[in-house]
Amino acid sequence: MQNKSSLSPWFDDFLGVAYRYYDLRMNVVPLFSERKQAAALWNETIHWWSDYAIKLRFVETGEKYWFIMGSDSKKPENNKSLFKILSKSEHYERFKNGYGGEAYLRLGVYVIMHKKGAKDDTVCNCGHRLDDHEEGNLDACLIEECNCRKFESFQVNLLKRKKTITDIKFLQEEQVKEDPLTWNCLYANKYKEIN
Ligand SMILES: [Zn+2]
Ligand SMILES: [Zn+2]
């Protein structure tokens, strides 16, 4: 099979993806470290996608999965498709089981917060509050059975604009040939490099 499709270039220069409930619906949130980068991707690319044309695909391979998203664009010269190989997470599983056929697409800015600047009730990535962590220079979590060694919390700041995605599929790797966007992604970013 040839990679002869006119699909747009693949873009993976983002940090990851958050899955959260906001506005009563699951939100799929590609994450950036800078608001500027996120705004640029939205303005140059995603803004030109029609909601109904957006395709969101997931391909699981063991503990990892491929996040794949693309669309036809009203401004094809600026179009890009997004992909990222990510580790399965609780949030991902919750999305998979609960998205209910559609989701909002938004972009987010990922902000890391260390002990300094956090409040007693700020929740660490381990799931426990700051005041459940050691004081002083050490800041390991004190909750039994938690192996967190360092308090670190993150916040996702969402950009306001959103699109609604209704074309969402979870695929096995054997099925990707039947799905042009997914096939193109794995061909360009996996199979081609192996051959
Ligand atoms: Zn912790
Ligand atoms: Zn903990």
Coordinates of C-alpha atoms and ligand atoms in Angstrom, one line a residue:
M1 CA 0.0 0.0 0.0
Q2 CA 1.4 3.4 -1.0
N3 CA 1.3 6.5 1.1
K4 CA -0.3 8.4 -1.8
S5 CA -3.0 10.1 0.1
S6 CA -3.0 13.9 0.1
L7 CA -3.4 14.0 3.8
S8 CA -1.7 16.8 5.6
P9 CA 1.6 16.5 7.5
W10 CA 1.7 14.8 10.9
F11 CA 2.2 16.9 13.9
D12 CA 3.2 15.6 17.3
D13 CA 4.8 18.6 18.9
F14 CA 2.5 18.7 21.9
L15 CA 2.8 17.3 25.4
G16 CA -0.1 14.9 25.6
V17 CA -3.8 14.8 25.9
A18 CA -6.1 15.4 28.9
Y19 CA -9.6 13.9 29.1
R20 CA -12.0 15.7 31.4
Y21 CA -15.6 16.5 31.9
Y22 CA -16.5 20.1 31.4
D23 CA -19.8 21.4 30.3
L24 CA -21.4 18.0 30.9
R25 CA -19.5 16.4 28.1
M26 CA -16.1 14.7 27.8
N27 CA -13.4 17.1 26.5
V28 CA -10.4 15.9 24.6
V29 CA -7.7 18.3 25.3
P30 CA -4.3 18.3 23.5
L31 CA -1.9 19.9 25.8
F32 CA 0.8 22.5 25.2
S33 CA 3.3 24.2 27.5
E34 CA 2.7 27.6 26.0
R35 CA -0.6 29.3 25.4
K36 CA 1.0 30.8 22.3
Q37 CA 1.6 27.4 20.6
A38 CA -1.9 26.3 21.4
A39 CA -3.5 29.5 20.0
A40 CA -1.3 29.2 16.9
L41 CA -2.4 25.6 16.2
W42 CA -6.0 26.6 16.7
N43 CA -5.9 29.7 14.5
E44 CA -3.9 28.2 11.7
T45 CA -5.4 24.7 11.6
I46 CA -8.2 23.7 13.8
H47 CA -10.3 26.8 13.2
W48 CA -10.6 25.7 9.6
W49 CA -12.0 22.2 10.4
S50 CA -15.8 21.6 10.2
D51 CA -17.0 19.8 13.3
Y52 CA -18.6 17.0 11.4
A53 CA -15.4 16.3 9.4
I54 CA -13.1 15.9 12.4
K55 CA -12.0 12.3 13.0
L56 CA -10.6 11.1 16.3
R57 CA -9.0 7.6 16.4
F58 CA -7.3 5.5 19.0
V59 CA -5.2 2.5 18.4
E60 CA -4.1 0.5 21.4
T61 CA -0.8 -1.4 21.4
G62 CA -0.2 -3.0 24.8
E63 CA 0.3 -0.4 27.5
K64 CA 0.4 2.4 24.9
Y65 CA -2.0 3.9 22.5
W66 CA -1.9 6.1 19.5
F67 CA -3.9 9.3 19.6
I68 CA -4.8 10.3 16.1
M69 CA -6.9 13.3 15.0
G70 CA -7.4 15.0 11.6
S71 CA -9.9 16.6 9.4
D72 CA -10.5 18.0 5.9
S73 CA -9.8 21.7 6.1
K74 CA -11.2 24.8 4.5
K75 CA -7.6 26.0 4.4
P76 CA -5.8 22.9 3.2
E77 CA -2.4 24.6 2.8
N78 CA -2.3 25.1 6.6
N79 CA -3.7 21.8 7.5
K80 CA -2.1 19.3 9.9
S81 CA -3.1 16.1 11.5
L82 CA -2.2 15.4 15.1
F83 CA -0.8 12.2 16.6
K84 CA 0.9 11.1 19.7
I85 CA 1.9 7.8 21.3
L86 CA 0.7 7.9 24.9
S87 CA 0.6 5.6 27.9
K88 CA -2.9 4.4 28.8
S89 CA -4.2 6.2 31.9
E90 CA -7.2 6.2 34.1
H91 CA -8.5 9.3 32.3
Y92 CA -8.1 7.6 29.0
E93 CA -10.0 4.6 30.1
R94 CA -12.7 6.7 31.5
F95 CA -13.0 8.6 28.3
K96 CA -13.1 5.3 26.3
N97 CA -15.9 3.9 28.4
G98 CA -17.9 7.1 29.0
Y99 CA -17.6 9.5 26.0
G100 CA -21.0 8.5 24.8
G101 CA -20.5 9.1 21.1
E102 CA -19.2 12.6 21.1
A103 CA -16.7 14.9 22.7
Y104 CA -15.6 18.5 22.7
L105 CA -12.2 19.3 21.3
R106 CA -10.4 22.1 23.1
L107 CA -6.7 22.9 23.5
G108 CA -5.1 23.3 26.9
V109 CA -2.0 24.7 28.5
Y110 CA -0.4 22.4 31.0
V111 CA 1.0 24.2 34.0
I112 CA 3.1 22.4 36.6
M113 CA 2.9 23.5 40.2
H114 CA 5.5 22.6 42.8
K115 CA 5.2 22.8 46.5
K116 CA 6.0 26.4 46.5
G117 CA 2.9 28.1 45.2
A118 CA 0.5 25.3 46.1
K119 CA -2.0 25.4 48.9
D120 CA -2.6 22.8 51.6
D121 CA -5.5 21.4 49.7
T122 CA -3.8 21.4 46.3
V123 CA -4.0 17.8 45.0
C124 CA -0.7 16.2 44.0
N125 CA -0.5 14.0 40.9
C126 CA -0.5 11.1 43.3
G127 CA -4.0 12.0 44.3
H128 CA -3.3 13.3 47.8
R129 CA -3.3 16.8 49.1
L130 CA -0.2 18.9 49.8
D131 CA -0.7 18.6 53.5
D132 CA -0.5 14.8 53.2
H133 CA 3.1 15.3 52.1
E134 CA 6.2 15.8 54.2
E135 CA 7.2 19.3 55.1
G136 CA 10.5 20.9 54.5
N137 CA 12.8 20.0 51.7
L138 CA 11.5 16.5 51.5
D139 CA 8.1 16.3 50.1
A140 CA 7.3 12.6 49.8
C141 CA 3.7 11.6 50.3
L142 CA 2.9 10.3 53.8
I143 CA -0.2 8.3 52.8
E144 CA 0.6 4.6 53.4
E145 CA 1.0 2.6 50.2
C146 CA 1.5 5.8 48.1
N147 CA 4.9 5.8 46.5
C148 CA 5.0 9.4 45.5
R149 CA 8.4 11.0 46.4
K150 CA 7.8 14.5 45.3
F151 CA 4.8 16.8 45.4
E152 CA 3.9 17.9 42.0
S153 CA 0.6 19.1 40.8
F154 CA -0.6 20.2 37.4
Q155 CA -3.3 22.4 36.2
V156 CA -4.9 22.4 32.7
N157 CA -5.9 25.8 31.6
L158 CA -8.4 25.5 28.7
L159 CA -8.6 27.7 25.8
K160 CA -12.2 28.8 25.4
R161 CA -12.9 27.8 21.8
K162 CA -14.1 24.3 21.1
K163 CA -15.4 22.0 18.4
T164 CA -17.6 19.0 18.7
I165 CA -16.3 15.7 17.5
T166 CA -18.7 12.9 16.6
D167 CA -16.6 10.7 14.5
I168 CA -14.6 8.8 17.1
K169 CA -13.3 5.2 16.8
F170 CA -11.2 2.8 18.9
L171 CA -9.4 0.5 16.6
Q172 CA -7.1 -2.5 16.8
E173 CA -3.9 -2.4 14.8
E174 CA -5.3 -5.1 12.5
Q175 CA -8.1 -2.8 11.6
V176 CA -6.1 0.3 10.6
K177 CA -5.9 -0.5 6.9
E178 CA -9.7 0.1 6.7
D179 CA -9.4 3.6 8.1
P180 CA -7.5 6.0 5.8
L181 CA -6.5 8.5 8.4
T182 CA -5.2 5.9 10.8
W183 CA -3.5 3.9 8.2
N184 CA -1.8 7.0 6.9
C185 CA -0.6 7.9 10.4
L186 CA 0.8 4.5 11.2
Y187 CA 2.3 4.1 7.8
A188 CA 4.0 7.5 8.0
N189 CA 5.1 7.2 11.6
K190 CA 5.6 3.6 12.2
Y191 CA 5.8 1.1 9.3
K192 CA 7.7 3.3 6.9
E193 CA 10.5 3.7 9.5
I194 CA 10.7 0.0 10.1
N195 CA 11.1 -0.9 6.4
Ligands
ZN1 ZN 2.2 13.2 45.9
ZN2 ZN 0.3 10.3 47.6

